[in-house]
Coordinates of C-alpha atoms in Angstrom, one line a residue:
Chain A
X17 CA 0.0 0.3 0.3
X18 CA 3.1 2.0 0.3
X19 CA 2.6 5.3 -2.3
X20 CA 5.8 6.2 -3.3
X21 CA 6.9 9.8 -2.6
X22 CA 4.5 10.3 0.1
X23 CA 6.5 7.4 2.2
X24 CA 9.2 9.0 0.9
X25 CA 8.7 11.9 2.5
X26 CA 7.7 10.2 6.0
X27 CA 10.6 8.4 6.1
X28 CA 12.5 10.7 5.6
X29 CA 11.2 12.5 8.8
X30 CA 10.8 9.5 10.5
X31 CA 14.0 8.1 9.7
X32 CA 15.4 11.2 11.8
X33 CA 14.0 9.6 15.4
X34 CA 14.9 6.3 14.0
X35 CA 18.5 6.6 13.1
X36 CA 19.6 9.4 15.4
X37 CA 18.0 6.6 18.2
X38 CA 20.3 4.0 16.4
X39 CA 23.0 6.5 16.4
X40 CA 22.9 7.1 19.9
X41 CA 22.8 3.3 20.7
X42 CA 25.3 2.6 18.4
X43 CA 27.6 5.2 19.3
X44 CA 27.7 4.5 23.1
X45 CA 24.7 6.0 23.3
X46 CA 25.6 7.7 26.4
X47 CA 24.4 11.1 26.1
X48 CA 21.2 12.4 26.7
X49 CA 20.8 14.7 23.5
X50 CA 18.1 16.1 21.1
X51 CA 18.8 15.8 17.9
X52 CA 16.1 17.4 15.2
X53 CA 16.4 17.0 11.5
X54 CA 17.3 20.7 10.0
X55 CA 17.2 19.1 6.3
X56 CA 17.6 16.4 4.4
X57 CA 19.6 16.5 1.3
X58 CA 19.5 14.7 -0.9
X59 CA 22.5 12.1 -3.0
X60 CA 22.0 12.0 -6.9
X61 CA 21.5 8.6 -7.0
X62 CA 19.5 7.3 -9.7
X63 CA 17.2 3.9 -8.9
X64 CA 17.9 1.1 -10.7
X65 CA 15.7 0.5 -13.5
X66 CA 13.3 -3.0 -12.6
X67 CA 14.4 -6.0 -14.5
X68 CA 11.8 -6.6 -17.4
X69 CA 10.6 -3.6 -17.3
X70 CA 12.0 -0.4 -19.8
X71 CA 14.7 2.1 -18.0
X72 CA 12.4 4.0 -16.1
X73 CA 12.7 7.4 -15.6
X74 CA 14.0 8.6 -11.9
X75 CA 11.4 10.7 -11.1
X76 CA 8.7 7.7 -12.1
X77 CA 11.2 5.0 -9.8
X78 CA 10.5 7.6 -7.2
X79 CA 7.2 7.6 -7.1
X80 CA 6.4 4.1 -7.8
X81 CA 3.6 5.2 -10.5
X82 CA 2.8 2.5 -12.8
X83 CA 2.5 5.2 -15.8
X84 CA 5.1 8.2 -16.7
X85 CA 4.4 11.4 -14.7
X86 CA 2.4 13.9 -16.5
X87 CA 3.5 16.7 -17.5
X88 CA 1.7 19.0 -14.3
X89 CA 3.0 15.9 -12.1
X90 CA 6.5 16.4 -13.0
X91 CA 6.2 20.0 -12.2
X92 CA 4.6 19.2 -9.2
X93 CA 7.3 16.5 -8.0
X94 CA 10.5 19.1 -8.4
X95 CA 8.7 21.6 -6.2
X96 CA 8.0 19.2 -3.6
X97 CA 10.5 15.9 -3.7
X98 CA 14.1 17.0 -4.0
X99 CA 14.2 13.0 -4.4
X100 CA 16.4 11.2 -1.4
X101 CA 16.8 8.0 -3.3
X102 CA 15.0 4.7 -3.2
X103 CA 15.9 1.2 -4.7
X104 CA 13.7 -1.6 -4.7
X105 CA 15.9 -4.7 -4.6
X106 CA 13.9 -7.6 -5.3
X107 CA 12.8 -10.5 -2.9
X108 CA 14.6 -8.6 -0.4
X109 CA 12.8 -5.4 0.4
X110 CA 13.1 -1.7 -0.3
X111 CA 16.4 0.7 0.7
X112 CA 16.0 4.2 1.4
X113 CA 19.3 6.3 1.1
X114 CA 18.9 9.8 3.2
X115 CA 21.4 12.5 4.1
X116 CA 20.8 14.4 6.8
X117 CA 21.7 17.7 9.2
X118 CA 21.5 17.2 12.3
X119 CA 20.9 20.0 14.8
X120 CA 20.8 20.0 18.5
X121 CA 17.4 20.8 19.5
X122 CA 18.7 23.1 22.5
X123 CA 22.1 25.0 20.6
X124 CA 20.5 25.1 16.9
X125 CA 24.1 26.6 15.6
X126 CA 25.5 22.8 16.6
X127 CA 25.2 20.7 13.3
X128 CA 26.1 17.1 12.6
X129 CA 26.3 15.8 9.2
X130 CA 25.0 11.7 8.4
X131 CA 24.0 9.3 6.3
X132 CA 21.9 6.2 6.4
X133 CA 20.3 3.3 4.7
X134 CA 17.2 2.3 5.9
X135 CA 16.4 -1.2 4.6
X136 CA 12.4 -2.4 5.1
X137 CA 11.7 -6.0 4.5
X138 CA 9.6 -7.1 1.8
X139 CA 6.0 -7.9 2.8
X140 CA 7.0 -9.5 6.8
X141 CA 6.1 -6.5 8.9
X142 CA 7.5 -7.9 11.8
X143 CA 11.0 -7.3 11.0
X144 CA 12.0 -3.9 12.2
X145 CA 13.7 -2.0 9.3
X146 CA 17.9 -2.1 9.2
X147 CA 19.5 0.9 9.8
X148 CA 22.5 1.9 9.0
X149 CA 23.8 5.6 10.1
X150 CA 27.1 7.4 9.6
X151 CA 27.8 10.5 11.6
X152 CA 29.7 12.5 10.2
X153 CA 31.7 14.1 13.2
X154 CA 30.6 13.8 16.8
X155 CA 27.8 14.3 18.9
X156 CA 28.6 16.7 21.8
X157 CA 29.3 15.5 25.1
X158 CA 27.2 16.2 27.7
X159 CA 29.3 14.0 30.5
X160 CA 29.0 16.7 33.1
X161 CA 25.0 17.2 32.7
X162 CA 24.3 13.9 32.5
X163 CA 26.5 12.9 36.1
X164 CA 24.5 15.9 37.3
X165 CA 21.1 13.9 36.5
X166 CA 22.5 10.8 37.6
X167 CA 23.6 11.6 41.1
X168 CA 20.9 13.6 41.4
X169 CA 18.8 10.8 41.1
X170 CA 20.5 8.2 42.7
X171 CA 20.1 10.5 45.8
X172 CA 16.8 11.0 45.8
X173 CA 15.5 9.5 49.2
X174 CA 12.1 8.5 47.7
X175 CA 12.0 6.7 43.7
X176 CA 10.8 9.6 41.4
X177 CA 7.8 9.4 40.3
X178 CA 6.2 12.0 38.0
X179 CA 3.6 12.0 35.3
X180 CA 1.9 14.1 32.0
X181 CA 4.9 15.3 30.9
X182 CA 4.9 17.8 29.2
X183 CA 1.3 18.7 30.4
X184 CA -1.9 19.9 28.6
X185 CA -0.6 23.3 28.3
X186 CA 3.3 21.8 26.6
X187 CA 5.0 22.9 29.9
X188 CA 8.0 20.8 30.9
X189 CA 9.8 21.7 34.9
X190 CA 13.1 22.2 34.4
X191 CA 14.0 19.2 36.5
X192 CA 11.8 16.7 34.4
X193 CA 13.7 17.7 31.0
X194 CA 16.8 15.0 31.5
X195 CA 13.6 12.8 32.5
X196 CA 11.6 13.7 28.9
X197 CA 14.8 13.2 27.0
X198 CA 15.4 9.8 28.1
X199 CA 12.1 8.8 27.5
X200 CA 12.5 10.6 23.7
X201 CA 15.6 8.3 22.8
X202 CA 14.3 5.2 24.5
X203 CA 10.8 5.7 22.3
X204 CA 13.2 6.3 19.3
X205 CA 14.0 2.5 20.2
X206 CA 10.7 1.1 20.2
X207 CA 9.8 3.6 17.2
X208 CA 13.0 1.7 15.1
X209 CA 11.6 -1.7 15.9
X210 CA 8.1 -0.8 15.1
X211 CA 8.4 1.3 11.7
X212 CA 7.2 0.5 8.4
X213 CA 6.9 2.2 5.4
X214 CA 3.4 3.4 5.6
X215 CA 3.7 4.7 9.9
X216 CA 5.2 7.5 11.6
X217 CA 5.6 7.5 14.9
X218 CA 6.2 10.6 17.6
X219 CA 6.2 10.5 21.2
X220 CA 2.9 12.4 22.0
X221 CA 3.4 12.4 25.9
X222 CA 4.6 10.6 28.8
X223 CA 2.1 9.6 30.9
X224 CA 3.2 8.0 33.6
X225 CA 6.9 7.4 34.4
X226 CA 8.3 6.1 38.1
X227 CA 11.8 5.4 38.9
X228 CA 12.4 1.2 39.9
X229 CA 15.3 1.4 42.8
X230 CA 18.0 -0.8 41.6
X231 CA 20.8 -2.4 43.8
X232 CA 23.5 -2.0 40.4
X233 CA 24.7 1.4 39.4
X234 CA 21.9 2.0 36.7
X235 CA 19.0 3.9 37.0
X236 CA 16.1 2.5 35.5
X237 CA 12.4 3.7 34.6
X238 CA 9.2 2.4 34.2
X239 CA 8.0 4.8 31.7
X240 CA 4.2 4.7 30.5
X241 CA 4.3 6.8 27.3
X242 CA 1.6 8.0 23.9
X243 CA 2.8 7.6 20.9
X244 CA 1.1 9.6 18.0
X245 CA 1.3 7.7 14.6
X246 CA 1.0 10.2 11.7
X247 CA -1.0 8.1 9.3
X248 CA -3.4 6.6 11.2
X249 CA -3.2 9.5 13.6
X250 CA -3.9 7.3 16.7
X251 CA -2.8 7.8 20.0
X252 CA -0.6 4.6 21.0
X253 CA 0.0 3.9 24.7
X254 CA 3.0 1.9 25.4
X255 CA 4.9 0.4 28.6
X256 CA 8.5 1.0 28.5
X257 CA 11.2 0.0 31.1
X258 CA 14.4 2.0 30.2
X259 CA 18.0 1.4 31.8
X260 CA 20.8 4.4 31.7
X261 CA 23.8 4.8 32.8
X262 CA 26.5 7.9 32.4
X263 CA 29.1 5.8 31.1
X264 CA 26.9 2.8 29.7
X265 CA 24.4 4.8 27.9
X266 CA 20.3 3.7 27.2
X267 CA 19.0 0.4 27.4
X268 CA 15.3 -0.7 26.7
X269 CA 14.7 -4.0 28.1
X270 CA 11.1 -4.0 27.8
X271 CA 8.0 -2.9 25.8
X272 CA 4.7 -3.5 25.5
X273 CA 1.9 -1.9 23.6
X274 CA -1.2 -1.1 25.3
X275 CA -4.5 -1.6 24.7
X276 CA -6.3 2.2 23.9
X277 CA -7.2 2.9 26.6
X278 CA -4.9 1.2 29.1
X279 CA -3.7 4.9 30.0
X280 CA -6.6 5.7 31.1
Chain B
X12 CA 20.2 37.9 32.9
X13 CA 22.4 35.8 34.9
X14 CA 22.0 35.0 38.2
X15 CA 25.7 34.9 40.1
X16 CA 26.6 32.9 43.4
X17 CA 29.5 34.5 45.6
X18 CA 31.3 33.4 48.6
X19 CA 33.1 36.4 49.8
X20 CA 35.9 35.5 52.5
X21 CA 37.0 38.3 53.7
X22 CA 35.3 41.4 55.4
X23 CA 37.1 43.2 52.7
X24 CA 35.5 41.1 50.4
X25 CA 31.7 41.5 52.0
X26 CA 32.2 45.8 51.7
X27 CA 33.0 45.3 47.8
X28 CA 30.1 43.1 46.9
X29 CA 27.9 45.4 49.5
X30 CA 29.3 48.5 47.4
X31 CA 28.6 46.8 44.2
X32 CA 25.0 45.7 44.7
X33 CA 24.0 49.3 46.0
X34 CA 26.0 51.2 43.1
X35 CA 25.2 49.1 40.2
X36 CA 22.0 48.5 42.1
X37 CA 21.5 44.0 41.5
X38 CA 18.8 42.2 42.5
X39 CA 20.1 40.3 45.4
X40 CA 18.2 37.3 45.8
X41 CA 20.1 35.9 48.8
X42 CA 20.3 37.3 51.3
X43 CA 17.7 40.2 50.6
X44 CA 19.8 43.5 51.8
X45 CA 23.4 44.3 51.5
X46 CA 24.1 44.3 54.9
X47 CA 23.3 40.7 55.7
X48 CA 26.2 40.2 53.6
X49 CA 28.4 38.1 56.0
X50 CA 32.1 37.1 55.2
X51 CA 31.7 33.1 54.0
X52 CA 27.8 32.8 53.7
X53 CA 26.4 32.2 50.2
X54 CA 24.9 35.0 47.9
X55 CA 23.2 34.8 45.0
X56 CA 22.5 38.3 43.3
X57 CA 20.6 38.3 39.6
X58 CA 23.2 40.6 37.6
X59 CA 21.2 42.2 34.4
X60 CA 22.9 41.2 31.2
X61 CA 24.4 44.5 30.5
X62 CA 26.1 44.2 33.3
X63 CA 27.7 40.6 33.2
X64 CA 30.7 41.8 32.2
X65 CA 31.6 44.8 34.1
X66 CA 30.6 42.8 37.4
X67 CA 32.3 39.9 36.4
X68 CA 35.4 42.0 35.5
X69 CA 34.9 43.6 39.5
X70 CA 35.1 40.3 41.2
X71 CA 38.6 38.9 39.2
X72 CA 40.1 42.3 40.5
X73 CA 38.8 41.9 44.2
X74 CA 39.8 38.0 44.3
X75 CA 36.4 37.2 44.6
X76 CA 35.2 33.9 43.8
X77 CA 32.0 33.0 41.9
X78 CA 30.1 30.9 40.3
X79 CA 27.4 31.4 37.2
X80 CA 24.5 29.8 39.0
X81 CA 21.5 30.7 36.2
X82 CA 23.2 31.5 32.8
X83 CA 20.2 32.6 31.2
X84 CA 17.3 33.8 33.6
X85 CA 14.4 34.2 30.8
X86 CA 14.8 30.4 29.4
X87 CA 13.8 29.7 33.2
X88 CA 10.7 32.1 33.5
X89 CA 9.6 31.1 29.8
X90 CA 10.0 27.3 30.5
X91 CA 8.3 27.4 34.4
X92 CA 5.3 29.1 33.3
X93 CA 3.2 29.2 36.6
X94 CA -0.8 28.9 36.6
X95 CA -2.1 28.8 33.3
X96 CA -6.0 29.1 34.3
X97 CA -5.7 33.1 35.2
X98 CA -9.6 34.5 35.2
X99 CA -9.0 37.5 33.4
X100 CA -12.5 39.9 33.0
X101 CA -12.9 38.8 29.4
X102 CA -12.1 42.4 28.2
X103 CA -10.0 42.4 24.6
X104 CA -7.6 44.8 26.7
X105 CA -7.0 42.1 29.6
X106 CA -7.2 39.1 27.4
X107 CA -4.3 37.2 27.0
X108 CA -3.6 35.6 23.9
X109 CA -0.3 34.2 24.8
X110 CA -2.6 31.4 26.8
X111 CA -4.6 28.8 25.9
X112 CA -8.6 29.3 26.6
X113 CA -11.1 27.0 27.6
X114 CA -14.3 27.2 25.1
X115 CA -16.3 29.1 27.4
X116 CA -13.6 31.9 27.9
X117 CA -13.7 32.0 23.5
X118 CA -17.5 32.3 23.3
X119 CA -16.8 35.2 25.8
X120 CA -13.9 36.5 23.8
X121 CA -16.4 36.4 20.4
X122 CA -19.3 38.5 22.4
X123 CA -16.6 41.5 23.4
X124 CA -14.3 42.1 20.5
X125 CA -17.9 42.1 18.9
X126 CA -18.5 45.1 21.6
X127 CA -15.3 46.7 21.3
X128 CA -15.1 46.3 17.5
X129 CA -18.4 46.7 16.5
X130 CA -18.2 49.0 13.4
X131 CA -16.0 45.7 11.7
X132 CA -17.1 42.6 13.3
X133 CA -20.3 41.2 13.5
X134 CA -21.0 37.8 15.0
X135 CA -23.3 35.0 13.1
X136 CA -24.6 31.9 14.0
X137 CA -23.2 29.2 12.3
X138 CA -24.8 25.9 13.4
X139 CA -25.5 23.5 16.0
X140 CA -22.9 20.9 17.0
X141 CA -23.6 17.2 18.4
X142 CA -23.8 17.9 21.7
X143 CA -26.3 21.0 21.3
X144 CA -23.4 23.9 21.5
X145 CA -23.6 26.5 19.5
X146 CA -21.2 27.5 16.2
X147 CA -20.8 31.3 15.8
X148 CA -17.9 33.1 13.5
X149 CA -16.9 36.3 13.0
X150 CA -17.3 38.5 10.0
X151 CA -14.5 41.3 9.6
X152 CA -15.9 43.5 7.4
X153 CA -15.5 47.2 6.2
X154 CA -18.4 49.2 5.3
X155 CA -18.3 49.7 1.7
X156 CA -20.8 50.0 -1.3
X157 CA -19.2 47.0 -3.4
X158 CA -19.6 43.7 -2.7
X159 CA -15.9 42.0 -1.4
X160 CA -14.7 38.4 -1.6
X161 CA -14.1 36.9 1.2
X162 CA -11.3 35.0 2.8
X163 CA -12.9 32.5 5.1
X164 CA -10.9 30.6 8.0
X165 CA -12.2 28.4 10.3
X166 CA -9.9 26.7 13.2
X167 CA -9.7 23.8 15.1
X168 CA -11.9 21.1 13.6
X169 CA -9.4 18.6 15.2
X170 CA -9.9 18.9 19.2
X171 CA -6.0 18.4 20.6
X172 CA -4.7 20.8 18.3
X173 CA -5.3 23.6 20.4
X174 CA -2.4 26.0 18.4
X175 CA -5.0 26.4 16.0
X176 CA -8.3 27.7 18.4
X177 CA -5.4 30.0 19.8
X178 CA -4.2 31.1 16.0
X179 CA -7.6 31.9 14.9
X180 CA -8.0 34.2 18.3
X181 CA -4.7 35.8 17.5
X182 CA -5.3 36.6 13.9
X183 CA -8.6 38.1 14.8
X184 CA -6.6 40.2 17.7
X185 CA -4.1 41.6 14.5
X186 CA -6.5 42.6 12.4
X187 CA -8.4 44.6 14.7
X188 CA -5.2 46.2 16.6
X189 CA -3.9 47.0 13.2
X190 CA -5.9 47.8 10.2
X191 CA -6.1 51.4 10.7
X192 CA -2.4 51.6 11.2
X193 CA -0.8 49.0 9.1
X194 CA -1.3 49.8 5.1
X195 CA -1.2 46.0 4.4
X196 CA -4.1 44.9 6.2
X197 CA -5.9 48.4 5.9
X198 CA -5.6 47.8 2.3
X199 CA -6.6 43.6 2.7
X200 CA -10.1 45.3 4.1
X201 CA -10.9 47.3 1.7
X202 CA -11.2 44.5 -0.8
X203 CA -12.1 41.7 1.1
X204 CA -14.1 40.4 3.9
X205 CA -12.8 37.8 6.4
X206 CA -14.7 35.3 8.1
X207 CA -13.6 33.5 11.2
X208 CA -14.4 30.5 13.1
X209 CA -12.4 30.4 15.8
X210 CA -13.5 26.8 17.0
X211 CA -15.0 24.6 14.7
X212 CA -15.6 21.3 16.9
X213 CA -16.2 22.6 19.9
X214 CA -17.7 19.3 21.3
X215 CA -14.4 18.0 20.9
X216 CA -12.2 20.7 21.9
X217 CA -14.2 21.1 25.1
X218 CA -13.4 17.5 25.6
X219 CA -9.8 17.8 25.2
X220 CA -9.6 20.2 28.1
X221 CA -11.8 18.3 30.4
X222 CA -11.5 14.0 30.0
X223 CA -8.8 13.3 26.7
X224 CA -6.4 15.8 26.2
X225 CA -5.2 14.1 22.6
X226 CA -9.0 13.8 21.5
X227 CA -9.2 14.7 18.2
X228 CA -12.8 13.7 16.5
X229 CA -15.9 15.0 17.3
X230 CA -18.0 13.3 19.6
X231 CA -21.5 11.8 17.9
X232 CA -22.1 8.7 19.2
X233 CA -22.1 4.9 17.3
X234 CA -23.2 1.9 18.1
X235 CA -25.4 2.2 21.0
X236 CA -23.0 4.5 23.0
X237 CA -20.2 2.4 22.9
X238 CA -18.2 4.4 20.5
X239 CA -17.6 8.4 19.8
X240 CA -16.3 10.6 17.3
X241 CA -16.3 11.1 13.8
X242 CA -13.3 12.7 12.3
X243 CA -14.7 16.0 10.4
X244 CA -11.9 15.9 8.2
X245 CA -12.9 12.8 6.8
X246 CA -16.5 13.8 6.4
X247 CA -17.0 15.9 3.7
X248 CA -18.2 15.6 0.8
X249 CA -14.8 14.8 -1.7
X250 CA -14.5 11.5 -2.6
X251 CA -16.1 10.7 0.5
X252 CA -14.8 7.1 2.0
X253 CA -12.3 6.4 -0.7
X254 CA -9.0 6.1 0.4
X255 CA -7.4 7.1 4.0
X256 CA -9.7 6.4 6.2
X257 CA -11.7 3.9 8.6
X258 CA -14.9 2.9 8.6
X259 CA -15.4 2.1 11.8
X260 CA -15.7 4.1 14.5
X261 CA -12.9 3.2 17.2
X262 CA -10.5 4.8 14.9
X263 CA -9.1 8.4 14.9
X264 CA -9.5 8.5 11.1
X265 CA -13.3 7.2 11.0
X266 CA -15.1 9.1 8.3
X267 CA -18.8 8.9 10.0
X268 CA -21.7 6.9 8.5
X269 CA -21.7 8.9 5.2
X270 CA -20.1 12.2 3.6
X271 CA -21.7 15.4 5.6
X272 CA -23.5 13.3 8.1
X273 CA -22.2 15.3 11.1
X274 CA -23.9 18.4 11.8
X275 CA -20.6 20.5 12.1
X276 CA -19.5 19.4 8.9
X277 CA -23.1 20.5 7.6
X278 CA -22.9 23.6 9.4
X279 CA -19.6 24.6 7.2
X280 CA -20.6 23.3 4.0
X281 CA -24.0 24.7 4.1
X282 CA -22.9 27.9 4.5
X283 CA -20.0 27.8 2.0
X284 CA -21.8 26.3 -0.4
X285 CA -24.5 29.4 -0.3
X286 CA -21.4 31.4 -0.7
X287 CA -19.4 29.9 -2.8
X288 CA -18.9 32.4 -5.6
X289 CA -17.9 35.2 -3.3
X290 CA -15.3 33.3 -1.5
X291 CA -12.0 33.4 -2.9
X292 CA -9.8 31.5 -0.4
X293 CA -10.8 29.0 2.2
X294 CA -7.7 28.3 5.1
X295 CA -8.3 25.4 7.0
X296 CA -5.9 25.6 10.5
X297 CA -4.3 22.3 12.0
X298 CA -1.0 21.6 14.2
X299 CA 1.5 19.7 13.5
X300 CA 4.1 19.9 11.0
X301 CA 4.7 22.5 9.7
X302 CA 3.3 21.9 6.5
X303 CA 1.2 24.1 3.8
X304 CA -1.2 21.7 1.7
X305 CA -2.7 22.3 -1.5
X306 CA -5.3 19.4 -2.7
X307 CA -5.6 16.8 -3.3
X308 CA -5.5 13.6 -0.9
X309 CA -7.4 11.4 -2.6
X310 CA -5.8 11.9 -5.6
X311 CA -2.2 13.1 -6.8
X312 CA -3.8 14.1 -10.1
X313 CA -2.8 17.4 -9.8
X314 CA -6.0 20.4 -9.3
X315 CA -6.5 22.3 -12.4
X316 CA -4.5 25.5 -11.0
X317 CA -2.3 23.7 -8.9
X318 CA 0.8 26.2 -10.5
X319 CA -1.2 29.0 -9.1
X320 CA -1.4 27.5 -6.2
X321 CA 1.7 26.4 -5.6
X322 CA 3.2 29.3 -6.3
X323 CA 0.9 31.4 -3.6
X324 CA 1.9 28.8 -1.2
X325 CA 5.3 29.1 -1.6
X326 CA 5.6 32.9 -1.4
X327 CA 3.7 32.1 2.1
X328 CA 6.3 29.5 3.1
X329 CA 9.0 31.8 2.5
X330 CA 7.0 34.9 4.1
X331 CA 7.1 32.6 7.6
X332 CA 10.6 31.6 7.3
X333 CA 11.8 35.7 6.9
X334 CA 10.3 36.0 10.5
X335 CA 11.7 33.4 12.7
X336 CA 13.2 30.6 10.6
X337 CA 10.8 28.6 10.5
X338 CA 10.8 26.0 7.7
X339 CA 7.2 24.9 6.3
X340 CA 7.1 22.5 3.8
X341 CA 4.2 23.2 0.5
X342 CA 2.6 20.9 -1.5
X343 CA -0.2 18.5 -1.8
X344 CA -1.0 16.3 0.7
X345 CA -1.0 13.3 -1.2
X346 CA 2.5 14.0 -2.3
X347 CA 4.2 14.6 0.9
X348 CA 1.9 13.3 3.7
X349 CA -0.7 10.7 3.1
X350 CA -3.7 9.7 1.2
X351 CA -6.9 11.0 2.6
X352 CA -10.4 11.9 1.8
X353 CA -13.4 13.8 2.9
X354 CA -11.6 16.9 3.7
X355 CA -12.4 19.9 3.9
X356 CA -9.5 21.6 2.1
X357 CA -10.3 19.0 -0.9
X358 CA -14.1 19.7 -1.0
X359 CA -13.7 23.7 -0.6
X360 CA -11.7 23.5 -4.0
X361 CA -13.7 20.5 -5.5
X362 CA -17.1 23.1 -5.3
X363 CA -15.1 25.5 -6.8
X364 CA -13.4 27.9 -4.7
X365 CA -9.6 28.4 -6.5
X366 CA -7.4 29.4 -2.9
X367 CA -7.8 26.4 -1.1
X368 CA -5.0 25.8 1.9
X369 CA -4.0 23.4 4.7
X370 CA -1.7 25.2 7.5
X371 CA -0.3 22.9 9.8
X372 CA 1.4 24.9 12.4
X373 CA 4.1 24.4 15.2
X374 CA 5.9 21.7 15.4
X375 CA 7.3 19.3 13.7
X376 CA 6.8 16.6 16.6
X377 CA 9.2 17.8 19.8
X378 CA 6.1 18.5 21.4
X379 CA 3.8 17.9 18.6
X380 CA 0.0 18.6 20.3
X381 CA 1.2 19.8 23.0
X382 CA 3.0 22.8 21.7
X383 CA 4.2 25.0 25.0
X384 CA 2.3 28.4 25.6
X385 CA 5.1 29.7 25.0
X386 CA 6.0 29.0 21.5
X387 CA 2.1 30.9 20.7
X388 CA 3.2 34.2 20.0
X389 CA 6.0 33.3 17.7
X390 CA 3.7 30.5 15.8
X391 CA 1.2 33.0 15.2
X392 CA 3.6 36.1 14.5
X393 CA 5.2 34.5 11.3
X394 CA 1.9 33.0 10.4
X395 CA 0.2 36.2 10.2

C-alpha cells in the first residue's frame, strides 16, 4: 500500500528518530541529547531500473507509479520532492538512502552531518527495518550534565514518580527535562522496532513514569508513554522499561504495546 | 540576565560586594539586603545582561570567587510558566492571547470582540454541534458600497490541536489592532471580507480540556453509545470514504456514517456552499507538522490551478520563514504526507473555491500537539 512519494517524505522525517536513536545506541548511546533534523539533502543517485521493465525515468521510479508522470505531476514533483533516493531490491525489500543534517535542539548552531541507509524488509512487517548510520563528526559531549542528573536521581530518598510530561499546556518542569529526553531516546528504539513504510511515529506525551530502585549502578525507569502515529492518527499507549547509566548508555529492556484505554 | 553565586571570604570582599550591589542596584536574591552579607556565607544575585561583564571584571579584580548559577534567567522563566489558568475579565484589552483558553472563555471573547469593534465585527450563527452547542463565526468587514470577495478561515476542526484556535483568536486581534495603522491590512480589508470560525469542533475541544487532552474527533455517539466520534476532516463530500479513512468508529480517522453525516460538517458546508461564488480563499488551520498543504489528499492528480496554488503557498512559506526561520514544507497532501479523502480543503476546492489550503502549524514533533504556550506568540506572528 505504500505509495512512493508520501512514504518517502514521511520516511525522511521518521528516519530522523530512527537514525538518531540508533546512532545514540550504537555510538555508545550515553548522551541524553535531542537532535532534530534541520534538512535532508538528497544524494544524486539514480534508482536502478527494475528488470523486465523498460528503463524508467528516475522520477517515475521514485513515485512508484506504473505509468509516466504527466507534465503537471512532473512539475509538482520537482517542487515537492527533491528526491532522496530509494531502491527496490527484488526479493529483499526497499532501501532508502538519506543524507541528513542533525541540529541540536538546545543549540541550533551545533550541527552534525550524517548519512543513513534504511532497508524495509519485503512483506514482513514484524521485522524492524535495518538501519545503518554514519555520523560525520561527533555528537556533543554531555558528561557533566549527565553526571549531575545521575547523582541527583541516585541521591533521591524516595523513588521518582511523575505524570503528564509535558502537561496539557506543553510545559515541562526544568528538573523533568532529562526524564523527558531519556523517554525520547528510548521511544526512538521502540519506534524503530515498529516502523514500516506506512508509519510515522512521534512521542506525544509521557503519561506516567516511575523510578525503580536498583542495587547496581544503573538507573531504571518504568514509563507509560503515548505514541502518536501520523498516518492513522492514533494515540498508542506503550509501556517501556528503560535502563540508563552515564557511561554505559540507554537500554530498553522491555516494551509492550498497550490496549487503547490502558493509560486512562 | 544571569544569576551569580558568590562567597566572599574576607571582610574587605564583603564590603566590596555590598558596594557593588548598592551602586549597580543588583537584584539580590540571597540574602535580602546588602547589609546581611557575611564572610563565608552564600550570596545569590541576579545581574542584568548589560552588567555581566562589569560585575565579572570587578569580582576578578578583587579575587572574589563566584559561579554562574543560572546562565539565562529568561529561559527559566519561560519554561516555568506558573498557573496557566488565570481568571481574567474577558475584555479584549485584558485577554491573554499567549495562553490557551477553554471554550467558555472563547465564547465570551467573541461577544466582547464584537462589542468593542462593532464597526467592523459581527458575530453570526453557523449551526449546532452534536451536543447542541452553538457554532459562531466572526465576520470582519469594512463598510463599503462594493461587494467584496471573502476569505474564510476555520480553526479547531481537530480537538487536540490547541494552537489552531489560539491562532484564530490571535489573527482576529492582530487585524483589529492594526487595520488603521498597517497599510497591508488596511488595503486587505478594503477589498476583502474575513470570516473566521475560531473553533469548529467545539464538543471535541471541550472534551480535550476536560477528559482527554489528545482527543481528535467530534463527540457523536455510535454503536449504542459504546463508541464516540467522527473525524470531521474525513467527513466532507470530497471522494468521501474512498481512501485514507476507516469505517470503524474506534479509529481516529473514522469518516462517519456518510458524507456530511455530522452537524458540524453540515453547518460549515451549507454556509460555504451558499456563498461559494464570493469566496476566494478557504483556509483551515491544523497542527502539527509545519506544512502548507494544497489539494488533493485523495489523488495525486494535480488540481487545475496547481501552479497558482503552489506559487502562492511558496510565497507564504518564504514569508513565514523570514520571521523566525521556521521552515514549512509546501505541497499536496497526497504527495508529501499521506492519502486522505473527505477533507474540508479538498471539498472547498472541488466546489470551485480556487485557493484552498490546510496549514499545519508548529512544530515538527518535538512537542507535537502539546505545544507550550510560550510558542503561541512566535507561531502566530510568523503565520500572520
